[in-house]
Short mmCIF file of C-alpha atoms in Angstrom, two decimals:
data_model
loop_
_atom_site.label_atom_id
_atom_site.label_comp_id
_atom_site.label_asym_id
_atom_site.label_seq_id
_atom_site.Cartn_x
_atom_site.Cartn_y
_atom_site.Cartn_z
CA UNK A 1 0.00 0.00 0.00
CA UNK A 2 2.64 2.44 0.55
CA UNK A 3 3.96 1.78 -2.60
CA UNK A 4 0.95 2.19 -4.45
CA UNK A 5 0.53 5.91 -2.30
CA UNK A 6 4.05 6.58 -3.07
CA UNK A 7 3.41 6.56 -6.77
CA UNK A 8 0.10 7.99 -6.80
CA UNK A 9 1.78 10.84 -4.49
CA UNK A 10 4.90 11.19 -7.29
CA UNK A 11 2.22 11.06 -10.22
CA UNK A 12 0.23 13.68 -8.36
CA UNK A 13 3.58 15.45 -7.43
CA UNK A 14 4.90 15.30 -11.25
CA UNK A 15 1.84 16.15 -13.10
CA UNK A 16 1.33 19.38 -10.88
CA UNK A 17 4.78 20.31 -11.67
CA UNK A 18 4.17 19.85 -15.56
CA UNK A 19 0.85 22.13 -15.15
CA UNK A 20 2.38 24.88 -12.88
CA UNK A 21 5.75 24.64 -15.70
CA UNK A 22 3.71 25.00 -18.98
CA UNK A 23 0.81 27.18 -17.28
CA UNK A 24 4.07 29.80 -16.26
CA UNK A 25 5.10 29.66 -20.34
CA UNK A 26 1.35 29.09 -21.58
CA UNK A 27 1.01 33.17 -22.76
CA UNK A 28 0.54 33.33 -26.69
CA UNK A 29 -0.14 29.63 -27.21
CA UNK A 30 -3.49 27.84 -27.10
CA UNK A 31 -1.44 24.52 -26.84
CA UNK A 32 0.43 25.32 -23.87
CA UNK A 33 -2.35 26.10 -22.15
CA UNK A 34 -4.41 23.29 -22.75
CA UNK A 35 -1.13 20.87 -21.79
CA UNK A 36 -1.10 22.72 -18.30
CA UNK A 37 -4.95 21.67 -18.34
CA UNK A 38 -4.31 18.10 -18.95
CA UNK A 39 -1.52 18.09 -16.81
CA UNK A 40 -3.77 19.89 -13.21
CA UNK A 41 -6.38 17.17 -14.30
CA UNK A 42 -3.62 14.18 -14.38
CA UNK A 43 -2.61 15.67 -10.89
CA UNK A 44 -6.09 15.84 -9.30
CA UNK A 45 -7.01 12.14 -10.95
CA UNK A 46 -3.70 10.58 -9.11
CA UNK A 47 -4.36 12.58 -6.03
CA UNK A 48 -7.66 11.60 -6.41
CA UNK A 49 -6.95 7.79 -6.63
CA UNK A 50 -4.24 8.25 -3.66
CA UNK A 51 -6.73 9.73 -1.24
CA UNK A 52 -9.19 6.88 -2.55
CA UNK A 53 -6.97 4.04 -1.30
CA UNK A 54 -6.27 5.59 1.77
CA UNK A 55 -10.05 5.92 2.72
CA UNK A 56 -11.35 2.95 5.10
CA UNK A 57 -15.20 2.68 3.97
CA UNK A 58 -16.73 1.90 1.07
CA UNK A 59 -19.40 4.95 0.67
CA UNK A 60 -15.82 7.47 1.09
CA UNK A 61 -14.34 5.69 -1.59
CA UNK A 62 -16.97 5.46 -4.33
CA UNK A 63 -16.92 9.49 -3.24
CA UNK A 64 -13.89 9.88 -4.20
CA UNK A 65 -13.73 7.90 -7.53
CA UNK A 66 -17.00 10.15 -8.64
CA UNK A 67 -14.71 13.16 -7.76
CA UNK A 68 -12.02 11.47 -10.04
CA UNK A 69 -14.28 11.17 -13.11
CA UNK A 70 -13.82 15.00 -13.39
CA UNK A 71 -10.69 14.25 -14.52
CA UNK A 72 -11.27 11.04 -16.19
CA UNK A 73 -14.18 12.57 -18.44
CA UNK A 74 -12.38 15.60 -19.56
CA UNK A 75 -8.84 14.50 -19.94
CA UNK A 76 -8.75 12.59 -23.49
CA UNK A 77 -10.90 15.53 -24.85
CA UNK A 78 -8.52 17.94 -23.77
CA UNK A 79 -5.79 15.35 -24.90
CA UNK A 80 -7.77 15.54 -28.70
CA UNK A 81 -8.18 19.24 -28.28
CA UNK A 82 -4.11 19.38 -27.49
CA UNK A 83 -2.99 17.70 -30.35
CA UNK A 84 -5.42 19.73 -32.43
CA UNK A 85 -4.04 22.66 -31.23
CA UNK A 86 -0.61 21.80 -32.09
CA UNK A 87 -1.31 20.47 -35.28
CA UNK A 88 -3.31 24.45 -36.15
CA UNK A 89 -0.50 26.29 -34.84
CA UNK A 90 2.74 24.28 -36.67
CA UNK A 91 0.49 25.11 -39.73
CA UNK A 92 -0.98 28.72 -39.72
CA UNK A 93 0.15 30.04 -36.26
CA UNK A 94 -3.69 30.33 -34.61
CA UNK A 95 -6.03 28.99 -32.44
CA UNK A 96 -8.76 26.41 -32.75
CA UNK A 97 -11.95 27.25 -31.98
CA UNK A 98 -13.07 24.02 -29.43
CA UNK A 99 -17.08 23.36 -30.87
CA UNK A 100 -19.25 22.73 -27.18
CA UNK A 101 -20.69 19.59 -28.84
CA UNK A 102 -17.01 17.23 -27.90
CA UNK A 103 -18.30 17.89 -24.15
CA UNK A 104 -21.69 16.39 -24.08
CA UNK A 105 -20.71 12.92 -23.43
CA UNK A 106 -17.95 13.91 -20.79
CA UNK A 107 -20.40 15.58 -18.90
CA UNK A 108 -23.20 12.93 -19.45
CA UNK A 109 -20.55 10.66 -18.28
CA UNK A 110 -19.63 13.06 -15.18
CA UNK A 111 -23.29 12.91 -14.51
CA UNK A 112 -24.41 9.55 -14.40
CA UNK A 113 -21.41 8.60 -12.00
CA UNK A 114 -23.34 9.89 -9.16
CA UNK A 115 -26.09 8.03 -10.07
CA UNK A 116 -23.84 4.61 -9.30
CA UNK A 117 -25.08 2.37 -8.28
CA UNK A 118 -29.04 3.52 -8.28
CA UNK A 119 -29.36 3.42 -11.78
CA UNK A 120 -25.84 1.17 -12.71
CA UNK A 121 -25.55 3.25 -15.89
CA UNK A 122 -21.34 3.67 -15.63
CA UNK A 123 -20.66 1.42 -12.43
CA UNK A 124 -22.86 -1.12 -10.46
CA UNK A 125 -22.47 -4.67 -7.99
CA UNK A 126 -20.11 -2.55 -5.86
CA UNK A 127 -17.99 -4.18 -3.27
CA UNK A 128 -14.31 -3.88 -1.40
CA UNK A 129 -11.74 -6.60 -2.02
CA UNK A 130 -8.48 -6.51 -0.03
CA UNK A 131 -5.70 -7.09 -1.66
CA UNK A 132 -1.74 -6.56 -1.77
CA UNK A 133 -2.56 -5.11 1.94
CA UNK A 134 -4.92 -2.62 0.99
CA UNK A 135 -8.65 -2.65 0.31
CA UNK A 136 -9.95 -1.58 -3.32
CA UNK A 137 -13.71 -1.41 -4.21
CA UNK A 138 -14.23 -3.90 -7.12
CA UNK A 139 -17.08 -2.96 -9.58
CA UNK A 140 -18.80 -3.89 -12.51
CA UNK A 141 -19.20 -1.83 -15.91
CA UNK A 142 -22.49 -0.46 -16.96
CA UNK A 143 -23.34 0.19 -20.41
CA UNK A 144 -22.88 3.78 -20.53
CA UNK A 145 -19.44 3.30 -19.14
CA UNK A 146 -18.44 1.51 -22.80
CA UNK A 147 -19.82 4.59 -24.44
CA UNK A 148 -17.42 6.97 -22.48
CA UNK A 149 -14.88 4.50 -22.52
CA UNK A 150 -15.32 4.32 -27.17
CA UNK A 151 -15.64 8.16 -27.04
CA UNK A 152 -12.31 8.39 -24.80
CA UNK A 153 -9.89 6.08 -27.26
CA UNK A 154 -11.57 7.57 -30.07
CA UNK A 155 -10.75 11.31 -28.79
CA UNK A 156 -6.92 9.56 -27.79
CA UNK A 157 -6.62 8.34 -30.89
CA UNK A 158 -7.67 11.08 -33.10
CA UNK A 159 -5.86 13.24 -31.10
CA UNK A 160 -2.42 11.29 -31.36
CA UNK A 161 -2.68 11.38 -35.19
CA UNK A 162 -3.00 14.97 -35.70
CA UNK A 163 -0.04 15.41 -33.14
CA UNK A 164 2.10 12.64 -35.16
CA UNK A 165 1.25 14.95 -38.61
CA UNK A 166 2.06 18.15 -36.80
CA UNK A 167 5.11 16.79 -36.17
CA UNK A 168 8.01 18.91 -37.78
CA UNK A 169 10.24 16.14 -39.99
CA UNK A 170 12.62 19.11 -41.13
CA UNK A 171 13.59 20.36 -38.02
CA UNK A 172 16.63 17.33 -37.11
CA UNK A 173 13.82 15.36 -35.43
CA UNK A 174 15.84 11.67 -35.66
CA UNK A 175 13.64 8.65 -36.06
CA UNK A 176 13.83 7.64 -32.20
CA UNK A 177 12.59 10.47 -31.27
CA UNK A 178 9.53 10.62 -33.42
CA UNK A 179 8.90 7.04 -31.89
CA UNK A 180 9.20 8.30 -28.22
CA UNK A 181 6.47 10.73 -29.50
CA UNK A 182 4.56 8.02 -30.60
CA UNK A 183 4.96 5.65 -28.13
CA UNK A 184 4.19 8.15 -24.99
CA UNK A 185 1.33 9.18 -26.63
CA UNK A 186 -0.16 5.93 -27.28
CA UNK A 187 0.90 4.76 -23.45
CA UNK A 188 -2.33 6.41 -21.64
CA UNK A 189 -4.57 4.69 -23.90
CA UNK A 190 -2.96 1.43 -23.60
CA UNK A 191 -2.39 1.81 -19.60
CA UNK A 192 -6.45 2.50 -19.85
CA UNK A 193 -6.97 -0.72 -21.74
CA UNK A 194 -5.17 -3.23 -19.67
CA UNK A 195 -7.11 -1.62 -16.35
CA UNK A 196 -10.19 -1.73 -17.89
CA UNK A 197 -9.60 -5.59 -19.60
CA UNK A 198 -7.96 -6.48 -16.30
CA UNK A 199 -5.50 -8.26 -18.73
CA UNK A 200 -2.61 -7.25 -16.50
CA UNK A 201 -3.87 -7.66 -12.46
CA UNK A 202 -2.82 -4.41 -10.83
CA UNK A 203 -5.32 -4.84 -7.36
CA UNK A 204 -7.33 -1.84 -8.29
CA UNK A 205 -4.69 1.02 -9.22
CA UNK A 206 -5.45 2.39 -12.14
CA UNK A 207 -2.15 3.33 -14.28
CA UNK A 208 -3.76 5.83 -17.03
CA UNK A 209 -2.47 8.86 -14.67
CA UNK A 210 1.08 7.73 -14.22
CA UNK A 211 0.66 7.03 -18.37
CA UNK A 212 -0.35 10.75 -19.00
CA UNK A 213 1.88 11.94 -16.85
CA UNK A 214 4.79 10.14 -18.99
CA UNK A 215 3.47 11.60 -21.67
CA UNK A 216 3.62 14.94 -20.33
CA UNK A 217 7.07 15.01 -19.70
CA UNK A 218 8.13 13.53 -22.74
CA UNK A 219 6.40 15.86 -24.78
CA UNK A 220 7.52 18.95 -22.29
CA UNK A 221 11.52 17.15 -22.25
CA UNK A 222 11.47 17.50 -26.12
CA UNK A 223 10.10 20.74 -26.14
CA UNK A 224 13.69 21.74 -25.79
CA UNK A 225 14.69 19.30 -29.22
CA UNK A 226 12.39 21.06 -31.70
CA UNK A 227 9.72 23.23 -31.88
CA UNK A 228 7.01 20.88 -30.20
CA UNK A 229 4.09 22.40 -29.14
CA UNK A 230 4.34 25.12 -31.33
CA UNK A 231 5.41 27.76 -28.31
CA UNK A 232 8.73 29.02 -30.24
CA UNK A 233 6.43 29.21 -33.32
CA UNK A 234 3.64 31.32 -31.69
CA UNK A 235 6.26 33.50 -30.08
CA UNK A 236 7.70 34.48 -32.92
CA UNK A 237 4.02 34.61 -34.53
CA UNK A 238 3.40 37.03 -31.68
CA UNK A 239 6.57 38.97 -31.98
CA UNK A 240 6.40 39.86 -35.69
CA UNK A 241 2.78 40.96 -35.52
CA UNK A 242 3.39 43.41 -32.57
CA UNK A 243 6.52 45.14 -34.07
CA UNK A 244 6.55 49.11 -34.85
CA UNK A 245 8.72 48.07 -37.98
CA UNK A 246 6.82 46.98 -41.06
CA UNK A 247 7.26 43.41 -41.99
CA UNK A 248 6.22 41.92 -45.39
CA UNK A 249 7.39 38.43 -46.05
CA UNK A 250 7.37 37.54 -49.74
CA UNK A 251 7.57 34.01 -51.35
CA UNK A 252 10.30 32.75 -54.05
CA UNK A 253 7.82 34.18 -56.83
CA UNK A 254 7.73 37.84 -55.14
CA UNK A 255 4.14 37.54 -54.20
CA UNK A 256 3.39 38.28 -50.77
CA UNK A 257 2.73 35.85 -48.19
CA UNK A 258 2.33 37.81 -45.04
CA UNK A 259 1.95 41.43 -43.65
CA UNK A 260 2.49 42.37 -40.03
CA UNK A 261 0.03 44.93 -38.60
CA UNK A 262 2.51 48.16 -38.78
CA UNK A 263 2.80 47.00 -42.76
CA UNK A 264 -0.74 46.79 -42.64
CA UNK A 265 -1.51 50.20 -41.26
CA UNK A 266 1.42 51.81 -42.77
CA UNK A 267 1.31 50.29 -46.69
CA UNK A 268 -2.74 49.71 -46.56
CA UNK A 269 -1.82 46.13 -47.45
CA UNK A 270 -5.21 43.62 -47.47
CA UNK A 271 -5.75 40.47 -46.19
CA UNK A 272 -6.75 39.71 -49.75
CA UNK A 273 -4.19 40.95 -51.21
CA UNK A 274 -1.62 37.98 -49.69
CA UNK A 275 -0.57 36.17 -52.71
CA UNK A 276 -0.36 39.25 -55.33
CA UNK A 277 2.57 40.92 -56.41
CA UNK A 278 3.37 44.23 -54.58
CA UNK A 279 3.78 45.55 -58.18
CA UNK A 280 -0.05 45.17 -59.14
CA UNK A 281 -1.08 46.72 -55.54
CA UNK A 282 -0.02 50.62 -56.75
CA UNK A 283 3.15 52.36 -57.39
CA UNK A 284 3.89 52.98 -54.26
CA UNK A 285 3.68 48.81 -53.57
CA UNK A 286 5.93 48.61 -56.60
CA UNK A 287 8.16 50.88 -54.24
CA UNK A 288 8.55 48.59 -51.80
CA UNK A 289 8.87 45.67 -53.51
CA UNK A 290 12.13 47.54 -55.81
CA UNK A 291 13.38 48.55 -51.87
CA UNK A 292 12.68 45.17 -50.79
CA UNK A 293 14.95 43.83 -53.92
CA UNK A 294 17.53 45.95 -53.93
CA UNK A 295 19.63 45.20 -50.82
CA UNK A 296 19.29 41.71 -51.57
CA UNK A 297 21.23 42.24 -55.14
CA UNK A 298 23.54 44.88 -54.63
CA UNK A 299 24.04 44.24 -50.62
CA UNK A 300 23.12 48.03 -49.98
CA UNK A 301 20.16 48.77 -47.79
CA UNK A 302 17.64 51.18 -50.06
CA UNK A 303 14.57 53.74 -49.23
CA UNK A 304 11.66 54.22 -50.17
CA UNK A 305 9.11 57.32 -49.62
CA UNK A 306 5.60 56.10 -48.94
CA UNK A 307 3.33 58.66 -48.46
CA UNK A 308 4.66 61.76 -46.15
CA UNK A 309 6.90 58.49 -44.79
CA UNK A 310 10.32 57.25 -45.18
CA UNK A 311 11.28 53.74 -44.92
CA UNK A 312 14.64 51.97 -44.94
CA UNK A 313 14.63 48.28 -46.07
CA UNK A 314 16.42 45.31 -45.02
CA UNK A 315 16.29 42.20 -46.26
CA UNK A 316 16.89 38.55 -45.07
CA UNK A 317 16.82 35.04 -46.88
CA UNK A 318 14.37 32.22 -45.98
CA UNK A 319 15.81 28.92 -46.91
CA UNK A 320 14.74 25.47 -46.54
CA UNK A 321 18.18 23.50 -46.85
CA UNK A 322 20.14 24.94 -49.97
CA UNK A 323 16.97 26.36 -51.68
CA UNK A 324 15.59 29.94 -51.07
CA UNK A 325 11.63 29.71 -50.42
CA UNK A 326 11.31 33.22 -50.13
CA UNK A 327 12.09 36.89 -48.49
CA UNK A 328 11.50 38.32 -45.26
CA UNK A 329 11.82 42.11 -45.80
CA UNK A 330 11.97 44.54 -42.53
CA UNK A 331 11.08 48.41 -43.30
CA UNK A 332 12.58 50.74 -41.09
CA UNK A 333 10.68 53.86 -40.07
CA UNK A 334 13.43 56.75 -40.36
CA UNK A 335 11.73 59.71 -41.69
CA UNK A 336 12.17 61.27 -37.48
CA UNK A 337 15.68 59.78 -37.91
CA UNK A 338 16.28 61.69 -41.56
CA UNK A 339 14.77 64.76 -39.94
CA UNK A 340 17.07 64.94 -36.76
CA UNK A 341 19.59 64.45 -39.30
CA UNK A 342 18.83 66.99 -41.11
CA UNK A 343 18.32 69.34 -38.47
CA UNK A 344 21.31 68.54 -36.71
CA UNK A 345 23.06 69.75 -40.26
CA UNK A 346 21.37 72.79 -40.29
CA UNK A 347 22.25 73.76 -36.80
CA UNK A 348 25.66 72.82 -37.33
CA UNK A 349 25.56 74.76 -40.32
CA UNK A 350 24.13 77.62 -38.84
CA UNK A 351 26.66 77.58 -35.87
CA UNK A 352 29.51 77.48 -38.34
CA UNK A 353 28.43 80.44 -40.00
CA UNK A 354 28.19 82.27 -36.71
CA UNK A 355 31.13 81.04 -35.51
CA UNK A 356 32.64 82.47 -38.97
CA UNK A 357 30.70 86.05 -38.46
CA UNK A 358 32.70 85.61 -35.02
CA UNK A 359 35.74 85.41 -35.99
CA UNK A 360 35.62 87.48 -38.72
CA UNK A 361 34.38 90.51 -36.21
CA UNK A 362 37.18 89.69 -33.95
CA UNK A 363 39.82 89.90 -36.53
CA UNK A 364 38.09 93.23 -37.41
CA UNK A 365 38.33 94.51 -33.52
CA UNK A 366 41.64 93.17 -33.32
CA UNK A 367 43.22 94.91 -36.65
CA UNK A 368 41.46 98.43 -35.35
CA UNK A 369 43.12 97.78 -31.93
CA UNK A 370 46.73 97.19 -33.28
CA UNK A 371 46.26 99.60 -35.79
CA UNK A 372 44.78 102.68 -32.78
CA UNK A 373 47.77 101.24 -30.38
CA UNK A 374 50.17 102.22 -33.36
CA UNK A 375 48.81 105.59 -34.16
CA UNK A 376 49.10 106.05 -30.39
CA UNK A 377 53.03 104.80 -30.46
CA UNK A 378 53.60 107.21 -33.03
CA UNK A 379 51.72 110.43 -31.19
CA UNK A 380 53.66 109.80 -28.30
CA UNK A 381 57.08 109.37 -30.12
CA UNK A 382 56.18 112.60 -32.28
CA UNK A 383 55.34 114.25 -28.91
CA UNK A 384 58.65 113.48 -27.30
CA UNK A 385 60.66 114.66 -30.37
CA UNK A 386 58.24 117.61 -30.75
CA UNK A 387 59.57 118.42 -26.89
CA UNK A 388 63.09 117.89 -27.41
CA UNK A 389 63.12 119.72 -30.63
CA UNK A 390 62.36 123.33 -32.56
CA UNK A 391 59.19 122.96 -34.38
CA UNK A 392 60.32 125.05 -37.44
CA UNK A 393 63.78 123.52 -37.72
CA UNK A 394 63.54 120.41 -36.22
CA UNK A 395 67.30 121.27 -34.62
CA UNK A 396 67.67 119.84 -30.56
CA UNK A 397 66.44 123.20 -28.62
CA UNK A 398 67.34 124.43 -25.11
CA UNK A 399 65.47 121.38 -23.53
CA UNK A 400 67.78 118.43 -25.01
CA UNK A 401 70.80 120.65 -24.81
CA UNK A 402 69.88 121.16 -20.66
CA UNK A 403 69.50 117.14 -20.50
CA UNK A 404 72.38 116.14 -21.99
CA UNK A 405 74.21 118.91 -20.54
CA UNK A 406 72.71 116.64 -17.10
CA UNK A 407 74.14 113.85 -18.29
CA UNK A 408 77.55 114.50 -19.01
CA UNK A 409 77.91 116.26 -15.43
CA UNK A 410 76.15 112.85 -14.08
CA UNK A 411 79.22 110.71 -15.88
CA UNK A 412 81.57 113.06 -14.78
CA UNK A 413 80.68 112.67 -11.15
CA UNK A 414 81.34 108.77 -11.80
CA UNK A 415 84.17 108.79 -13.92
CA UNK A 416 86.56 112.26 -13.33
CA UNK A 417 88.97 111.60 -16.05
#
């Protein structure tokens, strides 16, 4: 018995670790969200069972299976609806839309369980049989039960081929790993089959949660391999379609394949108009599409004016091995650019030509201050001779005659002889 707990309590334990994993990374992807789904109901089925076994009477325990059939209804539906999911979003990148009628017979199922064992629709002759050292109630089928049990492999099944066609065979995926696919997602259905056939005795433990729980990891473990479950795919989806920069993304022909919203808005591209030539939308498409080309063949990046908009192209390659499938083609908004550009020339012009006007005013101011300081030199040299000499003759007067006169008796004093 404390076996059997012990792995009900790890499946319980590992499945709520899947959910709270995939629900943390389930924004922008239907599929990721309805994995963390399957993966709470996995955890509240083997938690479920657990708590079933460990109850002593037989009224608790057929309580707690009916709880269990929450789980046990809904999971292969959301299983189907999974694989769905994965198989719309490795193809076109968007959701499915899940039609209400795939629930009637989970919740007709859900239903009639707590009906047991009145009406004996799902379950009925219930009883408790010990066993392996713990007590398990042991039941009969009704005929309802083989209805949800057909519509349950049939949802499994369906749901395991769509995920084995959305598989991606281009992406390095190696053969074993395409049969570990396979295999876990065939194992619930199986595990159901041998606990419902009693083909292999297991005392009353049913191993369909451990099975999806298996299958949960495996398909979260090779999330990290390739792009399973479509979350890189939708990111990227996501990404492109919220840019500012217009994105048009053109096949091998030139005709376009996809638009982004800011090409969209900017461009007035259509959704009809994805697979036309840009050429036959209007000059101005014709525009882009020469912008588009031109970096690609002369490895320059080009612009183009669209409107009272400039754009600046770049584009990039898509290639499937050595062949080129098509263009992905980025347009750059830089008319604000351009115009900062520009204006940053024109101050820089403009402070140039002041600075010039500067200079040339100080060179001005400096020339009529050397030239005034000269005409002042020669005033004051004029005056001194004009002191020391006769105006009319220009011979030394009195005045330079009385200083050197001063002079010479100055050097006498100093030197006698």
């Amino acid at each position: 018995m404390v076996l059997v707990i012990g792995i009900l309590a790890a499946t319980a334990l590992l499945s709520g670790q899947l959910a709270a994993y995939m629900g943390i990374r389930s924004r922008g992807s239907q599929s990721a969200a309805l994995m963390a789904i399957t993966m709470a109901a996995t955890a509240w089925w083997s938690a479920g069972n657990a708590l079933e076994d460990l109850l002593p009477g037989l009224m608790g325990k057929l309580v707690m299976a009916n709880l269990q059939y929450a789980a046990i209804t809904t999971i292969p539906v959301l299983w189907c609806l999974l694989c769905w999911s994965l198989d719309r979003e490795e193809r076109s990148g968007s959701a499915v839309k899940v039609p209400l009628v795939v629930w009637i017979v989970p919740l007709l199922t859900f239903i009639l369980v707590w009906t047991d064992p009145a009406l004996g629709l799902v379950r009925r002759s219930f009883r408790l049989e010990s066993s392996a050292g713990f007590t398990a109630i042991a039941k009969e089928y009704g005929p309802w039960f083989w209805v949800h049990a057909a519509y349950s492999y049939v949802m499994i099944v369906s749901g395991t081929v769509l995920m084995i066609r959305g598989l991606p065979s281009g992406q390095g995926v190696r053969r074993s790993q395409r049969a570990l696919l396979i295999i876990g997602s065939l194992l619930p259905a199986a595990a159901n089959v041998l606990y419902v056939t009693d083909v292999i005795p297991s005392a009353g433990i049913d191993p369909t949660p451990l099975a999806f729980s298996v299958t949960g990891l495996l398909l979260v473990a090779n999330l990290g391999r390739f792009r399973f479950l479509s979350l890189v795919t939708a990111a990227q989806s996501i990404a492109i379609e919220q840019l500012h920069d217009a994105v048009l993304i053109l096949d091998h022909g030139g005709r376009l394949a996809y638009a982004n919203a800011a090409a969209r808005g900017s461009f007035g591209v259509r959704s009809r108009d994805v697979g036309r030539f840009l050429a036959d939308l209007g000059p101005t498409h014709a525009g882009l599409s020469r912008a588009g080309a031109a970096p690609a063949l002369t490895g320059e990046q080009a612009t183009v004016q669209v409107r009272d908009r400039r754009y600046e192209a770049r584009t990039g390659d898509i290639s499937r091995g050595r062949r080129s499938i098509g263009s992905v083609v980025t347009y750059f908004d830089v008319t604000d650019r351009e115009a900062a550009a520009e204006q940053l020339r024109s101050s820089n012009l403009l402070l140039e030509q002041r600075v010039a006007e500067r200079t040339r005013a100080l060179q001005e101011s400096n020339a009529k201050l050397t030239e005034e300081l000269e005409s002042r030199r020669r005033a004051e040299k004029q005056l001194a001779h004009d002191v020391l000499h006769d105006t009319l003759t220009g011979l030394p007067n009195r005045s330079l005659l009385s200083s050197r006169i001063e002079q010479l008796i100055v050097r006498a004093r100093r030197d006698p002889s």
